[in-house]
Amino acid sequence: MSFYDEVGGHDVFRRLVDAFYREVAADDILGPMYPEEDLGPAAERLLLFLEQYWGGPTTYGETRGHPRLRMRHMPFHVNPEARDRWLRAMRIAVDEAQLSPLHEATLWDYLQRAAHAMVNTFEPTGAGPKTEPRGGTNLPLHPGA
């Protein structure tokens, strides 16, 4: 039996994603990353991804291909503050899902690792898409190089 089935399948993941995006919509850092009309499609993409990742239907891969999470998040300003806000919203959603302690720990471990992997800048939070620092990103590999 898959993790997806063990926790209750589609209904549990739908509640998780709905609670998460409720928090995203109310967050002053995360909310602006999603145009209002895009919350529904973004929620559906996250739902399909999580379901597939945890052993449910493979609809995400069939419709969108390989997840390529880091690449798909590159256009967004994901700094440590945005990551922490994302984790706060997801923590609320995970708590509301009321999973068994083992399932909750397994899911939370994955979500924390994924959130840390999505950080793509350490620039302070600002409105709009991520921008490259002036002068590009060709930093020397060694001091004095």
Short mmCIF file of N, CA and C in Angstrom, two decimals:
data_model
loop_
_atom_site.label_atom_id
_atom_site.label_comp_id
_atom_site.label_asym_id
_atom_site.label_seq_id
_atom_site.Cartn_x
_atom_site.Cartn_y
_atom_site.Cartn_z
N MET A 1 0.85 -1.18 0.00
CA MET A 1 0.00 0.00 0.00
C MET A 1 0.90 1.25 0.00
N SER A 2 0.56 2.23 -0.79
CA SER A 2 1.36 3.45 -0.90
C SER A 2 1.05 4.42 0.25
N PHE A 3 1.95 5.35 0.46
CA PHE A 3 1.73 6.43 1.43
C PHE A 3 0.42 7.13 1.10
N TYR A 4 0.19 7.41 -0.17
CA TYR A 4 -1.03 8.06 -0.65
C TYR A 4 -2.26 7.32 -0.13
N ASP A 5 -2.30 6.01 -0.29
CA ASP A 5 -3.44 5.22 0.18
C ASP A 5 -3.50 5.17 1.70
N GLU A 6 -2.35 5.03 2.34
CA GLU A 6 -2.32 4.93 3.80
C GLU A 6 -2.90 6.16 4.49
N VAL A 7 -2.66 7.34 3.93
CA VAL A 7 -3.15 8.56 4.59
C VAL A 7 -4.58 8.93 4.24
N GLY A 8 -5.15 8.28 3.24
CA GLY A 8 -6.54 8.57 2.88
C GLY A 8 -6.75 9.06 1.47
N GLY A 9 -5.70 9.04 0.64
CA GLY A 9 -5.83 9.33 -0.78
C GLY A 9 -6.20 10.76 -1.13
N HIS A 10 -6.92 10.89 -2.20
CA HIS A 10 -7.24 12.19 -2.80
C HIS A 10 -7.85 13.18 -1.81
N ASP A 11 -8.80 12.75 -1.02
CA ASP A 11 -9.47 13.68 -0.10
C ASP A 11 -8.49 14.33 0.87
N VAL A 12 -7.55 13.57 1.39
CA VAL A 12 -6.57 14.12 2.33
C VAL A 12 -5.65 15.11 1.63
N PHE A 13 -5.17 14.75 0.45
CA PHE A 13 -4.28 15.67 -0.27
C PHE A 13 -5.03 16.91 -0.73
N ARG A 14 -6.28 16.79 -1.09
CA ARG A 14 -7.09 17.96 -1.48
C ARG A 14 -7.23 18.90 -0.28
N ARG A 15 -7.52 18.37 0.89
CA ARG A 15 -7.65 19.22 2.08
C ARG A 15 -6.32 19.89 2.42
N LEU A 16 -5.23 19.16 2.29
CA LEU A 16 -3.90 19.70 2.55
C LEU A 16 -3.62 20.89 1.63
N VAL A 17 -3.84 20.69 0.35
CA VAL A 17 -3.56 21.73 -0.64
C VAL A 17 -4.51 22.92 -0.46
N ASP A 18 -5.78 22.66 -0.19
CA ASP A 18 -6.73 23.76 0.02
C ASP A 18 -6.33 24.61 1.23
N ALA A 19 -5.95 23.95 2.33
CA ALA A 19 -5.53 24.69 3.52
C ALA A 19 -4.25 25.48 3.24
N PHE A 20 -3.32 24.88 2.52
CA PHE A 20 -2.07 25.56 2.18
C PHE A 20 -2.35 26.82 1.37
N TYR A 21 -3.16 26.72 0.32
CA TYR A 21 -3.41 27.90 -0.52
C TYR A 21 -4.29 28.93 0.15
N ARG A 22 -5.07 28.54 1.13
CA ARG A 22 -5.79 29.52 1.94
C ARG A 22 -4.79 30.40 2.67
N GLU A 23 -3.74 29.78 3.21
CA GLU A 23 -2.69 30.52 3.91
C GLU A 23 -1.85 31.35 2.94
N VAL A 24 -1.54 30.80 1.77
CA VAL A 24 -0.78 31.53 0.76
C VAL A 24 -1.51 32.81 0.37
N ALA A 25 -2.81 32.71 0.15
CA ALA A 25 -3.59 33.87 -0.28
C ALA A 25 -3.55 34.99 0.75
N ALA A 26 -3.42 34.65 2.02
CA ALA A 26 -3.42 35.65 3.08
C ALA A 26 -2.03 36.16 3.43
N ASP A 27 -0.99 35.59 2.83
CA ASP A 27 0.38 35.93 3.17
C ASP A 27 0.90 37.07 2.29
N ASP A 28 1.49 38.09 2.93
CA ASP A 28 1.96 39.26 2.17
C ASP A 28 3.23 39.01 1.37
N ILE A 29 3.94 37.93 1.62
CA ILE A 29 5.11 37.57 0.82
C ILE A 29 4.73 36.56 -0.26
N LEU A 30 4.03 35.51 0.12
CA LEU A 30 3.67 34.46 -0.84
C LEU A 30 2.54 34.88 -1.76
N GLY A 31 1.54 35.54 -1.23
CA GLY A 31 0.37 35.91 -2.03
C GLY A 31 0.72 36.63 -3.32
N PRO A 32 1.59 37.65 -3.27
CA PRO A 32 1.93 38.37 -4.50
C PRO A 32 2.65 37.51 -5.55
N MET A 33 3.17 36.35 -5.15
CA MET A 33 3.82 35.48 -6.14
C MET A 33 2.79 34.82 -7.05
N TYR A 34 1.54 34.83 -6.64
CA TYR A 34 0.46 34.19 -7.39
C TYR A 34 -0.58 35.24 -7.77
N PRO A 35 -0.77 35.48 -9.06
CA PRO A 35 -1.89 36.35 -9.43
C PRO A 35 -3.18 35.69 -8.93
N GLU A 36 -4.12 36.48 -8.48
CA GLU A 36 -5.36 35.94 -7.89
C GLU A 36 -5.97 34.84 -8.75
N GLU A 37 -6.05 35.06 -10.06
CA GLU A 37 -6.68 34.07 -10.93
C GLU A 37 -5.83 32.80 -11.07
N ASP A 38 -4.60 32.82 -10.60
CA ASP A 38 -3.74 31.65 -10.76
C ASP A 38 -3.75 30.72 -9.55
N LEU A 39 -4.39 31.10 -8.45
CA LEU A 39 -4.38 30.23 -7.28
C LEU A 39 -5.02 28.87 -7.56
N GLY A 40 -6.11 28.84 -8.29
CA GLY A 40 -6.77 27.57 -8.61
C GLY A 40 -5.88 26.63 -9.40
N PRO A 41 -5.33 27.08 -10.52
CA PRO A 41 -4.43 26.21 -11.28
C PRO A 41 -3.17 25.83 -10.50
N ALA A 42 -2.62 26.75 -9.72
CA ALA A 42 -1.44 26.42 -8.91
C ALA A 42 -1.79 25.35 -7.89
N ALA A 43 -2.94 25.47 -7.27
CA ALA A 43 -3.38 24.46 -6.30
C ALA A 43 -3.56 23.11 -6.97
N GLU A 44 -4.10 23.11 -8.16
CA GLU A 44 -4.31 21.85 -8.87
C GLU A 44 -2.96 21.21 -9.23
N ARG A 45 -2.00 22.01 -9.66
CA ARG A 45 -0.68 21.47 -9.98
C ARG A 45 -0.01 20.87 -8.75
N LEU A 46 -0.10 21.57 -7.61
CA LEU A 46 0.50 21.04 -6.38
C LEU A 46 -0.21 19.75 -5.96
N LEU A 47 -1.52 19.74 -6.05
CA LEU A 47 -2.28 18.53 -5.71
C LEU A 47 -1.82 17.35 -6.56
N LEU A 48 -1.77 17.53 -7.86
CA LEU A 48 -1.38 16.45 -8.76
C LEU A 48 0.05 16.00 -8.49
N PHE A 49 0.95 16.96 -8.23
CA PHE A 49 2.33 16.61 -7.93
C PHE A 49 2.43 15.78 -6.66
N LEU A 50 1.82 16.27 -5.59
CA LEU A 50 1.90 15.55 -4.31
C LEU A 50 1.27 14.16 -4.40
N GLU A 51 0.15 14.07 -5.08
CA GLU A 51 -0.49 12.76 -5.23
C GLU A 51 0.43 11.78 -5.95
N GLN A 52 1.04 12.23 -7.03
CA GLN A 52 1.93 11.34 -7.78
C GLN A 52 3.17 11.00 -6.97
N TYR A 53 3.76 11.98 -6.32
CA TYR A 53 4.98 11.76 -5.55
C TYR A 53 4.76 10.70 -4.47
N TRP A 54 3.59 10.73 -3.85
CA TRP A 54 3.30 9.84 -2.73
C TRP A 54 2.61 8.55 -3.13
N GLY A 55 2.57 8.24 -4.43
CA GLY A 55 2.08 6.94 -4.87
C GLY A 55 0.65 6.90 -5.38
N GLY A 56 0.09 8.06 -5.64
CA GLY A 56 -1.27 8.13 -6.17
C GLY A 56 -1.26 8.18 -7.69
N PRO A 57 -2.31 8.72 -8.27
CA PRO A 57 -2.40 8.79 -9.73
C PRO A 57 -1.21 9.51 -10.34
N THR A 58 -0.85 9.13 -11.55
CA THR A 58 0.30 9.71 -12.25
C THR A 58 -0.10 10.83 -13.21
N THR A 59 -1.20 11.46 -12.92
CA THR A 59 -1.73 12.52 -13.78
C THR A 59 -0.74 13.66 -13.97
N TYR A 60 0.00 14.02 -12.93
CA TYR A 60 0.94 15.12 -13.05
C TYR A 60 1.95 14.84 -14.16
N GLY A 61 2.58 13.69 -14.11
CA GLY A 61 3.58 13.34 -15.12
C GLY A 61 2.98 13.21 -16.51
N GLU A 62 1.78 12.69 -16.58
CA GLU A 62 1.12 12.52 -17.88
C GLU A 62 0.77 13.85 -18.52
N THR A 63 0.45 14.85 -17.71
CA THR A 63 0.04 16.14 -18.26
C THR A 63 1.15 17.18 -18.29
N ARG A 64 2.13 17.09 -17.37
CA ARG A 64 3.16 18.12 -17.28
C ARG A 64 4.58 17.61 -17.46
N GLY A 65 4.75 16.32 -17.54
CA GLY A 65 6.10 15.76 -17.70
C GLY A 65 6.82 15.69 -16.36
N HIS A 66 8.14 15.62 -16.43
CA HIS A 66 8.96 15.54 -15.22
C HIS A 66 8.74 16.79 -14.38
N PRO A 67 8.67 16.66 -13.06
CA PRO A 67 8.40 17.82 -12.20
C PRO A 67 9.40 18.97 -12.35
N ARG A 68 10.69 18.68 -12.47
CA ARG A 68 11.72 19.74 -12.60
C ARG A 68 11.43 20.90 -11.64
N LEU A 69 11.23 20.58 -10.37
CA LEU A 69 10.79 21.57 -9.39
C LEU A 69 11.70 22.78 -9.32
N ARG A 70 12.98 22.57 -9.26
CA ARG A 70 13.88 23.72 -9.13
C ARG A 70 13.80 24.63 -10.35
N MET A 71 13.77 24.04 -11.53
CA MET A 71 13.67 24.84 -12.75
C MET A 71 12.34 25.61 -12.79
N ARG A 72 11.26 24.96 -12.43
CA ARG A 72 9.95 25.61 -12.47
C ARG A 72 9.84 26.76 -11.46
N HIS A 73 10.64 26.73 -10.41
CA HIS A 73 10.58 27.78 -9.40
C HIS A 73 11.60 28.89 -9.63
N MET A 74 12.49 28.74 -10.61
CA MET A 74 13.53 29.74 -10.86
C MET A 74 12.99 31.15 -11.13
N PRO A 75 11.87 31.31 -11.84
CA PRO A 75 11.41 32.67 -12.10
C PRO A 75 10.93 33.41 -10.84
N PHE A 76 10.77 32.70 -9.75
CA PHE A 76 10.22 33.30 -8.54
C PHE A 76 11.33 33.62 -7.54
N HIS A 77 11.10 34.67 -6.77
CA HIS A 77 12.05 35.15 -5.77
C HIS A 77 11.90 34.30 -4.51
N VAL A 78 12.58 33.16 -4.50
CA VAL A 78 12.47 32.23 -3.37
C VAL A 78 13.72 32.39 -2.51
N ASN A 79 13.61 33.29 -1.54
CA ASN A 79 14.71 33.50 -0.60
C ASN A 79 14.35 32.81 0.72
N PRO A 80 15.24 32.84 1.70
CA PRO A 80 14.91 32.17 2.97
C PRO A 80 13.62 32.66 3.61
N GLU A 81 13.31 33.94 3.48
CA GLU A 81 12.06 34.44 4.06
C GLU A 81 10.85 33.82 3.36
N ALA A 82 10.87 33.76 2.03
CA ALA A 82 9.77 33.14 1.29
C ALA A 82 9.67 31.65 1.64
N ARG A 83 10.82 30.98 1.75
CA ARG A 83 10.83 29.57 2.15
C ARG A 83 10.18 29.39 3.51
N ASP A 84 10.54 30.24 4.46
CA ASP A 84 9.98 30.11 5.80
C ASP A 84 8.48 30.39 5.82
N ARG A 85 8.04 31.32 5.01
CA ARG A 85 6.60 31.59 4.92
C ARG A 85 5.89 30.40 4.29
N TRP A 86 6.50 29.81 3.26
CA TRP A 86 5.93 28.63 2.61
C TRP A 86 5.81 27.50 3.63
N LEU A 87 6.88 27.30 4.41
CA LEU A 87 6.85 26.25 5.42
C LEU A 87 5.81 26.53 6.50
N ARG A 88 5.64 27.79 6.89
CA ARG A 88 4.62 28.13 7.88
C ARG A 88 3.23 27.79 7.35
N ALA A 89 2.96 28.16 6.11
CA ALA A 89 1.66 27.85 5.51
C ALA A 89 1.45 26.35 5.39
N MET A 90 2.49 25.65 5.00
CA MET A 90 2.38 24.20 4.85
C MET A 90 2.26 23.52 6.21
N ARG A 91 2.93 24.06 7.23
CA ARG A 91 2.83 23.49 8.58
C ARG A 91 1.38 23.54 9.07
N ILE A 92 0.73 24.67 8.83
CA ILE A 92 -0.69 24.81 9.20
C ILE A 92 -1.52 23.77 8.46
N ALA A 93 -1.26 23.61 7.18
CA ALA A 93 -2.01 22.64 6.37
C ALA A 93 -1.76 21.21 6.85
N VAL A 94 -0.52 20.87 7.14
CA VAL A 94 -0.20 19.53 7.62
C VAL A 94 -0.87 19.28 8.97
N ASP A 95 -0.83 20.25 9.85
CA ASP A 95 -1.49 20.09 11.15
C ASP A 95 -2.99 19.85 10.98
N GLU A 96 -3.62 20.59 10.07
CA GLU A 96 -5.06 20.43 9.84
C GLU A 96 -5.39 19.06 9.23
N ALA A 97 -4.44 18.45 8.55
CA ALA A 97 -4.69 17.14 7.93
C ALA A 97 -4.82 16.04 8.97
N GLN A 98 -4.30 16.26 10.16
CA GLN A 98 -4.41 15.31 11.27
C GLN A 98 -3.98 13.89 10.87
N LEU A 99 -2.78 13.79 10.35
CA LEU A 99 -2.22 12.50 9.98
C LEU A 99 -1.70 11.79 11.22
N SER A 100 -1.45 10.49 11.08
CA SER A 100 -0.81 9.76 12.17
C SER A 100 0.58 10.36 12.38
N PRO A 101 1.15 10.20 13.58
CA PRO A 101 2.49 10.77 13.81
C PRO A 101 3.54 10.31 12.80
N LEU A 102 3.55 9.06 12.43
CA LEU A 102 4.53 8.57 11.46
C LEU A 102 4.32 9.20 10.09
N HIS A 103 3.08 9.26 9.62
CA HIS A 103 2.79 9.86 8.32
C HIS A 103 3.10 11.36 8.33
N GLU A 104 2.74 12.01 9.41
CA GLU A 104 3.01 13.45 9.53
C GLU A 104 4.51 13.72 9.48
N ALA A 105 5.29 12.93 10.21
CA ALA A 105 6.75 13.13 10.23
C ALA A 105 7.35 12.86 8.86
N THR A 106 6.88 11.84 8.17
CA THR A 106 7.38 11.50 6.84
C THR A 106 7.09 12.62 5.85
N LEU A 107 5.86 13.09 5.85
CA LEU A 107 5.46 14.16 4.95
C LEU A 107 6.22 15.44 5.27
N TRP A 108 6.29 15.80 6.54
CA TRP A 108 6.94 17.05 6.94
C TRP A 108 8.43 17.03 6.60
N ASP A 109 9.08 15.91 6.77
CA ASP A 109 10.49 15.79 6.42
C ASP A 109 10.68 16.10 4.94
N TYR A 110 9.85 15.51 4.09
CA TYR A 110 9.96 15.76 2.66
C TYR A 110 9.71 17.24 2.34
N LEU A 111 8.65 17.82 2.91
CA LEU A 111 8.29 19.21 2.61
C LEU A 111 9.40 20.17 3.04
N GLN A 112 10.03 19.91 4.16
CA GLN A 112 11.13 20.76 4.60
C GLN A 112 12.32 20.67 3.64
N ARG A 113 12.67 19.46 3.24
CA ARG A 113 13.79 19.30 2.30
C ARG A 113 13.47 19.97 0.97
N ALA A 114 12.25 19.79 0.49
CA ALA A 114 11.86 20.41 -0.79
C ALA A 114 11.90 21.93 -0.69
N ALA A 115 11.41 22.48 0.39
CA ALA A 115 11.39 23.94 0.55
C ALA A 115 12.81 24.50 0.57
N HIS A 116 13.71 23.84 1.27
CA HIS A 116 15.10 24.32 1.31
C HIS A 116 15.76 24.22 -0.06
N ALA A 117 15.40 23.21 -0.83
CA ALA A 117 15.98 23.04 -2.17
C ALA A 117 15.49 24.08 -3.16
N MET A 118 14.36 24.71 -2.91
CA MET A 118 13.81 25.69 -3.85
C MET A 118 14.39 27.08 -3.68
N VAL A 119 15.13 27.34 -2.59
CA VAL A 119 15.73 28.66 -2.40
C VAL A 119 16.67 28.93 -3.57
N ASN A 120 16.45 30.08 -4.24
CA ASN A 120 17.25 30.40 -5.41
C ASN A 120 17.89 31.79 -5.34
N THR A 121 17.71 32.47 -4.22
CA THR A 121 18.33 33.78 -4.03
C THR A 121 18.40 34.08 -2.55
N PHE A 122 19.36 34.93 -2.20
CA PHE A 122 19.44 35.40 -0.82
C PHE A 122 19.19 36.91 -0.77
N GLU A 123 18.75 37.45 -1.90
CA GLU A 123 18.38 38.86 -1.96
C GLU A 123 17.15 39.08 -1.09
N PRO A 124 17.01 40.25 -0.48
CA PRO A 124 15.84 40.52 0.36
C PRO A 124 14.54 40.43 -0.43
N THR A 125 13.48 40.18 0.29
CA THR A 125 12.16 40.07 -0.32
C THR A 125 11.77 41.39 -0.96
N GLY A 126 11.22 41.30 -2.16
CA GLY A 126 10.70 42.46 -2.86
C GLY A 126 9.57 42.01 -3.76
N ALA A 127 8.78 42.94 -4.21
CA ALA A 127 7.67 42.59 -5.09
C ALA A 127 8.20 42.24 -6.47
N GLY A 128 7.49 41.39 -7.16
CA GLY A 128 7.82 41.07 -8.53
C GLY A 128 8.71 39.85 -8.66
N PRO A 129 9.03 39.52 -9.90
CA PRO A 129 9.85 38.32 -10.15
C PRO A 129 11.28 38.53 -9.70
N LYS A 130 11.96 37.43 -9.55
CA LYS A 130 13.37 37.46 -9.17
C LYS A 130 14.16 38.14 -10.28
N THR A 131 15.11 38.97 -9.91
CA THR A 131 15.98 39.61 -10.90
C THR A 131 17.42 39.28 -10.57
N GLU A 132 18.25 39.26 -11.58
CA GLU A 132 19.67 38.98 -11.38
C GLU A 132 20.35 40.24 -10.83
N PRO A 133 21.33 40.09 -9.97
CA PRO A 133 22.05 41.25 -9.47
C PRO A 133 22.75 41.97 -10.62
N ARG A 134 22.95 43.26 -10.46
CA ARG A 134 23.64 44.05 -11.48
C ARG A 134 25.01 43.45 -11.75
N GLY A 135 25.37 43.33 -13.00
CA GLY A 135 26.65 42.75 -13.36
C GLY A 135 26.62 41.25 -13.59
N GLY A 136 25.46 40.65 -13.49
CA GLY A 136 25.33 39.22 -13.77
C GLY A 136 25.71 38.35 -12.59
N THR A 137 25.86 37.08 -12.86
CA THR A 137 26.13 36.12 -11.79
C THR A 137 27.48 35.43 -11.95
N ASN A 138 28.37 36.00 -12.75
CA ASN A 138 29.69 35.38 -12.96
C ASN A 138 30.64 35.75 -11.83
N LEU A 139 30.45 35.14 -10.69
CA LEU A 139 31.31 35.40 -9.56
C LEU A 139 32.54 34.50 -9.64
N PRO A 140 33.70 35.00 -9.22
CA PRO A 140 34.89 34.14 -9.25
C PRO A 140 34.73 32.97 -8.28
N LEU A 141 35.32 31.85 -8.64
CA LEU A 141 35.25 30.67 -7.79
C LEU A 141 36.21 30.77 -6.61
N HIS A 142 37.27 31.53 -6.76
CA HIS A 142 38.27 31.67 -5.69
C HIS A 142 38.50 33.15 -5.43
N PRO A 143 38.72 33.55 -4.18
CA PRO A 143 39.03 34.94 -3.89
C PRO A 143 40.25 35.39 -4.70
N GLY A 144 40.15 36.58 -5.23
CA GLY A 144 41.25 37.15 -5.99
C GLY A 144 41.34 36.64 -7.41
N ALA A 145 40.43 35.76 -7.83
CA ALA A 145 40.48 35.22 -9.20
C ALA A 145 39.95 36.21 -10.19
#
